[in-house]
XYZ file of C-alpha atoms in Angstrom:
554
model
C 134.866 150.930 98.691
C 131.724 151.171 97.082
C 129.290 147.943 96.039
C 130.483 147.538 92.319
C 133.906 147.925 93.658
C 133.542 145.097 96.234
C 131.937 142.794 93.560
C 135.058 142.974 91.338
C 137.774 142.088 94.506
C 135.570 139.352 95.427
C 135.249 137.664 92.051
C 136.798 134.048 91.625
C 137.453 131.551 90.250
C 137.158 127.934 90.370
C 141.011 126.262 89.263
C 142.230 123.305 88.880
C 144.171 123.222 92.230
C 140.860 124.463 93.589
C 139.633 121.295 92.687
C 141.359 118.776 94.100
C 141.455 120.471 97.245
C 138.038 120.549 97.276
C 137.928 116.308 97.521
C 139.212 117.042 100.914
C 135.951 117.806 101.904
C 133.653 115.458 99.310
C 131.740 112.648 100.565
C 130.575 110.441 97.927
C 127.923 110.456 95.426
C 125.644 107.984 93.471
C 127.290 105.634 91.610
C 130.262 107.411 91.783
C 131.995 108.658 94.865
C 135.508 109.739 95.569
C 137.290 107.115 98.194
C 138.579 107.653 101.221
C 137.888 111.136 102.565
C 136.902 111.643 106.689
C 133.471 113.842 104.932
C 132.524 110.705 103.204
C 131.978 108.583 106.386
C 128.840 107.828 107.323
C 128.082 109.427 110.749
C 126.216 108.076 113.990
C 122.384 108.931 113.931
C 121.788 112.712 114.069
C 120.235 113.967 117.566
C 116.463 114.042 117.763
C 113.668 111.998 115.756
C 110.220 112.120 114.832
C 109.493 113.546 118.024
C 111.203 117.038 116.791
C 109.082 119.698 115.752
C 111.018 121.994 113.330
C 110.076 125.123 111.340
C 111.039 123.501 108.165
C 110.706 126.274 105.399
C 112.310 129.323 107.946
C 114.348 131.721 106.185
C 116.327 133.754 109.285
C 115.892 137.179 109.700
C 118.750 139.085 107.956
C 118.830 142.310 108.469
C 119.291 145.353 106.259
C 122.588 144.594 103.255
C 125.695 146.186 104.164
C 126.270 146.460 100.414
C 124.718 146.533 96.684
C 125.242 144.707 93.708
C 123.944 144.495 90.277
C 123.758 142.119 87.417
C 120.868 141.130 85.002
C 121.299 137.247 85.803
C 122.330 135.982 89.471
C 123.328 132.471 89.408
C 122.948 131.072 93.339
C 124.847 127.852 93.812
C 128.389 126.596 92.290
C 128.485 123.303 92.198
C 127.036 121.998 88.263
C 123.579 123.297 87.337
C 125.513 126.822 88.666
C 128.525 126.519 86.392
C 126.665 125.441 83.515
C 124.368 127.939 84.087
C 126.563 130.836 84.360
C 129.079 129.856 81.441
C 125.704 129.750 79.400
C 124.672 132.894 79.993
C 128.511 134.292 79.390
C 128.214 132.733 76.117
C 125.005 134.544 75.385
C 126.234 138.106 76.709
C 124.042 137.854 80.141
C 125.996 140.414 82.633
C 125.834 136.987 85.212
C 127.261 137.065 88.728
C 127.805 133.439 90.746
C 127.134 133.143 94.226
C 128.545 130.034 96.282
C 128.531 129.300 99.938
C 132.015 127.663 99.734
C 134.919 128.965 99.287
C 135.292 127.022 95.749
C 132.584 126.187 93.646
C 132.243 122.334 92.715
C 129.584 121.372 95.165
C 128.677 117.722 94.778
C 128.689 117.191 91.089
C 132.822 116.568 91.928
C 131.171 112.982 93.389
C 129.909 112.312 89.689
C 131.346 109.857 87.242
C 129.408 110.036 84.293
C 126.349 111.450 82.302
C 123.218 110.638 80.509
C 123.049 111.496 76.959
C 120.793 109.766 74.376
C 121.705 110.136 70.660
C 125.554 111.403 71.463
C 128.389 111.303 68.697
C 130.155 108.305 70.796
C 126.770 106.244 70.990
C 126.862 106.727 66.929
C 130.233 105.871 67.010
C 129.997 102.524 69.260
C 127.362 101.641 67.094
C 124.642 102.546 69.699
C 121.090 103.551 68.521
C 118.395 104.323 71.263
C 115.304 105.896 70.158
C 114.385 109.187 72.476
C 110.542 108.697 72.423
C 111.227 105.180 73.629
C 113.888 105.965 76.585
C 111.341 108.459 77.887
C 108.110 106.416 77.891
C 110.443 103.635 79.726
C 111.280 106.547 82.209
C 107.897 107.935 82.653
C 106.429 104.211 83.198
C 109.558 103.874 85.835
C 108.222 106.745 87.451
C 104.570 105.594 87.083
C 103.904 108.918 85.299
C 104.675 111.431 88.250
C 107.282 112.676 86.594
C 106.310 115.443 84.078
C 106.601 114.219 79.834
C 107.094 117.512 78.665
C 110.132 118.375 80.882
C 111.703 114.758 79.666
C 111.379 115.602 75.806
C 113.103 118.767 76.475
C 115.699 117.380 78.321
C 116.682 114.495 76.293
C 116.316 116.652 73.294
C 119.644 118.383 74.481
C 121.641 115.555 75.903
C 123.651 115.164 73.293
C 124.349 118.750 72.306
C 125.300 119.164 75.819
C 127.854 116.868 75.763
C 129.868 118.273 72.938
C 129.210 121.683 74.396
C 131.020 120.436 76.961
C 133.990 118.609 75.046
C 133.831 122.467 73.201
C 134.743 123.720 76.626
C 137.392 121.300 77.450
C 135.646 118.463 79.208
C 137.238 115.214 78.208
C 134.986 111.997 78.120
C 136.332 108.231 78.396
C 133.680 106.211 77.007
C 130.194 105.390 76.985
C 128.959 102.274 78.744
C 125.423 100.884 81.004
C 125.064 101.326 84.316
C 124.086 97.557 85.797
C 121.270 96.951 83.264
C 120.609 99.967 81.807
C 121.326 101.097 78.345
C 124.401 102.289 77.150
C 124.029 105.619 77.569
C 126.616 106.446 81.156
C 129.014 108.500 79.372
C 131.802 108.291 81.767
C 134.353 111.106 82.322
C 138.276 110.563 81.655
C 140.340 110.746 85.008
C 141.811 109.177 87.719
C 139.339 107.023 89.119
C 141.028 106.821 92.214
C 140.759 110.273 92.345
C 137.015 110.649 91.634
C 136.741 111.457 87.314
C 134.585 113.895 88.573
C 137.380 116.122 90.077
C 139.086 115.914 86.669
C 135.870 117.459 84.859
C 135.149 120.396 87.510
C 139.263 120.972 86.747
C 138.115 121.330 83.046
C 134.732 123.041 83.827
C 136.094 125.227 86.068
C 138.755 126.956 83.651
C 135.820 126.974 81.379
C 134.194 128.944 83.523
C 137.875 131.277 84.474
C 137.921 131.345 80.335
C 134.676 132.920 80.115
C 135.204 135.327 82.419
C 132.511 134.015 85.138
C 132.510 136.753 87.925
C 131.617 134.969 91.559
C 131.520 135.623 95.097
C 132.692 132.973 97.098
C 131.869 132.308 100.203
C 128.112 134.214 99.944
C 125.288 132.244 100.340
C 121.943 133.046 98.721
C 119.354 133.119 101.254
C 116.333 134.703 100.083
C 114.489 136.437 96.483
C 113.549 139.700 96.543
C 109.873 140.171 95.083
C 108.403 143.192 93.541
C 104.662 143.466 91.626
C 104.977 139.508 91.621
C 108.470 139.617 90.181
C 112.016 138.440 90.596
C 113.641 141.764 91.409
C 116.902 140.659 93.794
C 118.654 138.142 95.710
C 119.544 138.487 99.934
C 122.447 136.827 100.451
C 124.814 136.169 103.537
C 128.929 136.355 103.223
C 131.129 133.781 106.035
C 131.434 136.845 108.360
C 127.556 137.611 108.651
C 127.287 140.245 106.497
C 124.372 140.823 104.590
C 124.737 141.613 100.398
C 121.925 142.348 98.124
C 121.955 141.602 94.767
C 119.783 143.800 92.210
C 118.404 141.649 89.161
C 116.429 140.873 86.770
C 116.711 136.752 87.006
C 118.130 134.272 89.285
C 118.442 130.791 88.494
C 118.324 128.540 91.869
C 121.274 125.479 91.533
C 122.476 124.828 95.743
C 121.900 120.632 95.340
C 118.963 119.818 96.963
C 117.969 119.307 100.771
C 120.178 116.350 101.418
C 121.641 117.769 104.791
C 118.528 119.074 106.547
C 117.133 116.738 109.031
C 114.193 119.141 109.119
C 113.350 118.870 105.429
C 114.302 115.042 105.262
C 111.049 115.170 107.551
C 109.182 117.213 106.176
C 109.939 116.315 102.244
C 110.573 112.165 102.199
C 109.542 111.373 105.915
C 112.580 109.095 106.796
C 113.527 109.379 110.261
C 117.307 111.253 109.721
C 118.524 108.892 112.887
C 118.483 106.210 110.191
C 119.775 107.686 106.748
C 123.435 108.633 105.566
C 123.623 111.187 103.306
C 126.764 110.653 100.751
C 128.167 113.819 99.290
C 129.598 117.331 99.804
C 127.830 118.740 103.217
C 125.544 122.258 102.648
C 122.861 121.388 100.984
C 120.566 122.121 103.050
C 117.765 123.104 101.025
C 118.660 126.776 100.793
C 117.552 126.993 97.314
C 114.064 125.419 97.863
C 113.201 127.428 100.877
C 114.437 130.374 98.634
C 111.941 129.519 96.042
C 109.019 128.189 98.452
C 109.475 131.912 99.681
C 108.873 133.409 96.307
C 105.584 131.589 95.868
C 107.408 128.795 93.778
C 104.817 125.148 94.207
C 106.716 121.854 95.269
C 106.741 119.370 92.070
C 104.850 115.701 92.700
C 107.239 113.652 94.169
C 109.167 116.323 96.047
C 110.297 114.408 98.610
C 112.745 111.818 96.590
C 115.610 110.368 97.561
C 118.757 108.936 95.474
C 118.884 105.925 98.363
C 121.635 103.048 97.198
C 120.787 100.573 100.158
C 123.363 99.984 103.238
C 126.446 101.412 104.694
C 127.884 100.736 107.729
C 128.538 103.865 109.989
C 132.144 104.962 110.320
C 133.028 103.521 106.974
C 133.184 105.161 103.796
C 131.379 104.709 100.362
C 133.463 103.204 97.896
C 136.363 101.641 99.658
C 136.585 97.744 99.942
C 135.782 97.713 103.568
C 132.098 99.517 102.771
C 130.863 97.179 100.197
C 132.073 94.011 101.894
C 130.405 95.125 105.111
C 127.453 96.557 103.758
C 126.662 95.870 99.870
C 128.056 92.472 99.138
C 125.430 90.207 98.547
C 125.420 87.931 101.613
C 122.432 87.766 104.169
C 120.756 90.689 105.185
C 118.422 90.685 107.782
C 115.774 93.257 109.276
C 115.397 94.066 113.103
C 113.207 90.628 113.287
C 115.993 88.551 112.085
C 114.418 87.908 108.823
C 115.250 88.649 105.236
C 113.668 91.527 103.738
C 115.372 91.671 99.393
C 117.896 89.569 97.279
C 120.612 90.713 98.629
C 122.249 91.410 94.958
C 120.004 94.298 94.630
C 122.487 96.963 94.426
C 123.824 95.508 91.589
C 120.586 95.020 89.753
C 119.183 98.508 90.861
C 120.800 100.180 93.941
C 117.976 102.612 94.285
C 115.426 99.468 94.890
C 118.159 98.377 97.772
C 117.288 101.551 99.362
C 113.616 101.227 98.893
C 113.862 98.126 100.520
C 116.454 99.108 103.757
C 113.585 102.557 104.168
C 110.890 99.650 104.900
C 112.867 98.223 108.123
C 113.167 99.653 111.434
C 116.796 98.378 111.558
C 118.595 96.904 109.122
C 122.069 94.048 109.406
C 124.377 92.827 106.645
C 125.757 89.146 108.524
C 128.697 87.470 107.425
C 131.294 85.148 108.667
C 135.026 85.176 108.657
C 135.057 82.828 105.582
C 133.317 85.326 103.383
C 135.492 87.795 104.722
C 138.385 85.746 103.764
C 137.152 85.121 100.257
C 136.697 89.052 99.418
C 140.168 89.699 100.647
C 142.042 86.327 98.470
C 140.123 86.538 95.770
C 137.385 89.407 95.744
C 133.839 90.774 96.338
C 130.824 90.117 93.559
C 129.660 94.051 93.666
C 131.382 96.940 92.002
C 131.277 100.048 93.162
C 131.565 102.767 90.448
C 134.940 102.959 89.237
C 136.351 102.604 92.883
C 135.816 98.503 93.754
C 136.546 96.133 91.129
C 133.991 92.892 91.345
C 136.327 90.004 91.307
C 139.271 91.747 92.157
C 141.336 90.778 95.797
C 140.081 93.497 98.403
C 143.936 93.764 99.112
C 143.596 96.378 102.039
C 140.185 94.379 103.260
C 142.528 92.350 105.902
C 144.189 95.233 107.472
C 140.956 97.487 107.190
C 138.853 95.081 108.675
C 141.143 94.130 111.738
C 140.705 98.179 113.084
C 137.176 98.053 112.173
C 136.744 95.014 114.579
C 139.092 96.534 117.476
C 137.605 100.402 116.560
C 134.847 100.325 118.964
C 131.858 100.846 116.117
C 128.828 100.370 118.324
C 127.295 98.851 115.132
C 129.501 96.441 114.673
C 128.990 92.996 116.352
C 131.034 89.525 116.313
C 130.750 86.133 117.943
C 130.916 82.410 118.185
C 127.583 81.258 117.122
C 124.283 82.548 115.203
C 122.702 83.257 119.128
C 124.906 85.071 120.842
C 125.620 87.147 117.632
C 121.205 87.813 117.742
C 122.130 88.824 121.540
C 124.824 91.295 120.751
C 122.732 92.537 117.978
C 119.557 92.889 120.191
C 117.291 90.298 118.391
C 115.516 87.319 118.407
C 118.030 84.896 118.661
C 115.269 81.836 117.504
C 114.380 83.995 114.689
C 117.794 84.432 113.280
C 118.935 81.254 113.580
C 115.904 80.025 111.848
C 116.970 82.508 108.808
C 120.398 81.385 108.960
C 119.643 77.568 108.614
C 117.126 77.981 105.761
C 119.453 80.461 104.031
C 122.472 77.729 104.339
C 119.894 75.339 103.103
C 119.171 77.155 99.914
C 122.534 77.426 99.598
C 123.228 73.776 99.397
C 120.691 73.312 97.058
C 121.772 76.138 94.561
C 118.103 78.024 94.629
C 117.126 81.104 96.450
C 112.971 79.996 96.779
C 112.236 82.937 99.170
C 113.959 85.617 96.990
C 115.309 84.085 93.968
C 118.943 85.193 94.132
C 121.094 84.019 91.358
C 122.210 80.736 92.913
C 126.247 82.368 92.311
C 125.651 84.953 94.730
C 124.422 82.091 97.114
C 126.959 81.696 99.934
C 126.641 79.497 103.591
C 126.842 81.042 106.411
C 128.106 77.747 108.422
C 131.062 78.352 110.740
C 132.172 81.054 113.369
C 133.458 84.231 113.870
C 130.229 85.116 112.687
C 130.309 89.414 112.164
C 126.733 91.396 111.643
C 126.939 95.059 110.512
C 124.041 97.127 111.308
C 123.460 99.814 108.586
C 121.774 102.767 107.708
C 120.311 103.721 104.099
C 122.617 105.550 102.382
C 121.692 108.380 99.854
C 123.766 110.148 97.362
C 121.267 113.218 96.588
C 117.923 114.322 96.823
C 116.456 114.233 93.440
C 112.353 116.188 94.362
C 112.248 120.176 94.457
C 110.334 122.842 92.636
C 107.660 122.513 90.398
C 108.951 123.912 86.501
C 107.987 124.039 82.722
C 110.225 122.130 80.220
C 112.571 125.190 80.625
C 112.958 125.472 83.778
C 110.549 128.261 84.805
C 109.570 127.925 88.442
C 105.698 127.942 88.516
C 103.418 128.283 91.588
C 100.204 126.424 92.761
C 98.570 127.376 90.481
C 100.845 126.445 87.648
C 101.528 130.268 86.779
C 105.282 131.360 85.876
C 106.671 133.225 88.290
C 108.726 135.807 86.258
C 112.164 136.009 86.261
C 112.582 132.982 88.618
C 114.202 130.102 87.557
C 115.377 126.320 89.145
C 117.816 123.224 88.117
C 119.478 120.480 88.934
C 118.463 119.357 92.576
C 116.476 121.868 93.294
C 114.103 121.108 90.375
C 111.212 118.773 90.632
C 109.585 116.820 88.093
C 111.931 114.245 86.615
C 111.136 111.591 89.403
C 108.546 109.441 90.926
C 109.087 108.254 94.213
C 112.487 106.574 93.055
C 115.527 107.419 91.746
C 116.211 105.965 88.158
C 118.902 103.922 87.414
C 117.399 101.818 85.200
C 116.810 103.335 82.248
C 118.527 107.057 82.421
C 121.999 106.583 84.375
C 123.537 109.581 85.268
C 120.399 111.028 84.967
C 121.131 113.476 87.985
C 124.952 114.585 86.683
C 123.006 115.070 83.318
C 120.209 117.011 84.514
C 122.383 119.256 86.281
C 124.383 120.245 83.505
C 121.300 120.361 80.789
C 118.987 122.236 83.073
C 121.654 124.586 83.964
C 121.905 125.499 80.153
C 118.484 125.974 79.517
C 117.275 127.713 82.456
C 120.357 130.038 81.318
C 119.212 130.634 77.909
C 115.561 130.850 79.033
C 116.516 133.598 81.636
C 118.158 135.136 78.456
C 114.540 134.944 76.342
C 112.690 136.765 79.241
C 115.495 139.530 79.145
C 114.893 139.795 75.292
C 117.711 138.027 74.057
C 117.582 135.356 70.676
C 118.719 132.484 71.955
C 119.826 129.646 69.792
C 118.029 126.870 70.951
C 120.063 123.748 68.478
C 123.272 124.838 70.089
């Protein structure tokens, strides 16, 4: 069987059954993760620390390809920069060829719930009227101008397009709505919350993708770019069983999600000790596509290293289910590893990224509680929604049940006990410092005013009887958001700011969109969105450097 041969029995396609099955393995993503699945649990610390010396930006040796083949456009990475991508260049007549380290495409994006889109038919028709130039200049001041103007105007310029190019394809959408106090500009998928809404879209996205006639290879991960005379001339890639595939073309656009599973390039990148983060999301991204492009000469953007942090979870449980947010993002006390308060402890609800700023500043970090408050969330429900997945104000129905194993599981981060100092013993801290916390936070309490953090007073709940429960927690991430350095349209540049030709990056493994925190206040869904937009135009770019007229409205 020759190379072309092999290319045709090994295309596939993403389906609808294909993705469902694929929540199976999802854990979680920001604002918006699927409930419920074993993947989606947040782990005890990784082995090692800072004391680990890793070769961060390795690619392995691989040997000399077993087999050949060709296209003009090679797409590496299947999750939503990689479909967009590749259905793009279908449109446009790009011979295109997919490559995904899965066995289904999907990757992460399944976690999202909604988009960012400024200017959209269903902000005209809710009446909704943001101006572009103003959105951006509030995003570039969030960002403290790291993040690159240029690449913003082109972005937002094709939110909205993108969105009925994607309703064109099948994609349904629900409705348009904020995102805690952002503007109204979350357009949320239609779908099963339950279910994760974005499972229903990659169903829809995906037969876009079997419509169009996307050829893939499944299974084949990209690994490295082939350079000739300073030029994109190939991809190496590696199939399941080890063997080796080259791929002859012209372009490659780089889409595999980021770095969010290498403890070497959390490091390196963002500097957080990976003993003391939780990564939320499908596993395998572990910065493949980066060290692909470093490789090629491609520069790191300013502000590489950022992380989409949402604040606590408690090991062993899983984002988006009652018994995560009531042990770890409800706002009662949270405490640092010197029994003091370190945030309002409704920060996840006013900007989730800021919770994580603030749990990356502690060496250790609690959530404490009593049985009460426990009781409360289960009769009559928690204050902090969760996506689509908790409901603030609803019962926590399953809380009672759920939170009975949790207590009798053995979680060496969970502790319980009869009063504020042995619970400071269990938890290995000053017992005088805690207790000191816990009576001026009961204090405030009585009074109605938070004067330390100014927490609105409804949020403001005693802590005053036994069984007292602390939850130690990690920070929790849904993505890394920092990668390569590109123009407006997606052109991966080096150090010195020179195009590399033919080389091309999106979604998570494109730089330049984010300071040194992940925006939720004024572009929500701004990582679901990118995906999909930069997808699209580093697909028609690829298509202008191979000569092709690219409509740039549609």
């Amino acid at each position: 069987m020759n190379g072309t041969e092999q290319r045709i029995s090994r295309r596939g396609f993403i389906s609808g059954a294909a993705a469902a099955a694929s929540i199976a393995a999802f854990a979680g993503m920001a604002g918006c993760a699927p409930k419920s699945t074993e993947a989606n649990k947040a782990q005890a610390p990784m082995e090692g620390g800072a004391e680990v010396v890793s070769d961060a930006w390795k690619i392995e040796d691989l040997g000399e390809p077993k087999e050949t083949l060709t296209c003009d456009l090679c797409v590496v990475g299947g999750g939503g920069t990689g479909l967009a991508a590749a259905i793009e260049a279908k449109q446009l007549g790009i011979d295109v060829l997919l490559l995904e380290k899965k066995s289904q495409t999907g990757g992460s994006f399944i976690g999202s719930e909604g988009l960012f889109a400024v200017g959209s038919h269903w902000q005209e028709e809710a009446g909704i009227d943001y101006s572009q130039d103003e959105l951006i200049e509030n995003c570039l001041d969030y960002h403290h101008w790291i993040a690159n103007p240029a690449l913003y105007k082109n972005f937002f310029k094709h939110t909205a397009g993108t969105v009925t190019w994607l309703e064109d394809l099948g994609v349904e959408f629900d409705h348009v709505q904020s995102l805690g106090d952002s503007p109204n500009a979350w357009h949320v998928y239609k779908g099963i919350g339950s279910e994760g809404t974005g499972v229903t879209f990659m169903k829809s996205f995906g037969a876009a993708a079997e419509a169009a006639g996307v050829p893939m290879e499944l299974s084949c991960s990209g690994k490295k770019i082939v350079m000739e005379d300073g030029k994109v001339s190939g991809v190496l890639a590696v199939r399941d069983n080890g063997d080796v595939v080259k791929i002859d073309c012209k372009t490659v656009i780089v889409g595999t999600g980021g770095w969010a599973n290498s403890a070497e390039l959390i490091r390196e990148l963002n500097g957080s000790d990976p003993a003391r983060v939780t990564a939320s999301g499908l596993d395998g991204r572990d910065g493949d596509g980066l060290k692909m492009v470093k490789d090629a000469g491609g520069a790191l953007a300013l502000g590489a290293g950022t992380m989409a942090t949402y604040g606590p979870i408690l090991p062993q449980t899983t984002y988006g289910t009652n018994l995560q947010a009531a042990t770890s993002l409800e706002p009662h006390l949270w405490v640092n590893q010197d029994g003091e308060r370190f945030v309002r402890e409704d920060m996840f609800l006013k900007n989730f990224a800021y919770a994580g700023n603030a749990v990356h500043n502690q060496k250790r970090a609690f959530t404490v509680c009593n049985e009460a408050i426990i009781k409360q969330y289960t009769e009559v429900g928690g204050d902090v929604g969760v996506g689509v997945y908790v409901v603030a104000g609803q019962p926590m129905s399953d809380l009672a049940d759920e939170f009975s194993k949790l207590l009798s599981s053995g979680n060496k981060y969970v502790y319980q006990a009869d009063s504020i100092e042995e619970l400071a013993k269990a938890m290995g801290i000053d017992a005088a410092s805690l207790k000191k916390t816990v009576d001026e936070y009961n204090g405030m309490c009585a009074a109605g005013s938070d004067t330390e953090f100014f927490k609105p007073s409804e949020y403001m709940r005693p802590i005053e009887a036994g069984p007292y429960y602390a939850f130690e927690v990690f920070n929790g991430y849904f993505c890394t958001v920092g990668g390569a350095s590109v123009t407006p349209n997606t052109e991966v540049m080096d150090v010195e700011r020179n195009v590399i030709p033919g080389l091309f990056a999106g979604g998570c493994d494109a730089g330049g969109l984010y300071g040194d925190t992940y925006d939720v206040a004024f572009c929500p869904g701004s990582c679901a969105s990118w995906a999909i937009n930069s997808g699209r135009l580093a697909a028609k770019q690829a298509a202008r450097f191979m000569g092709v007229t690219v409509d740039d409205d549609k």
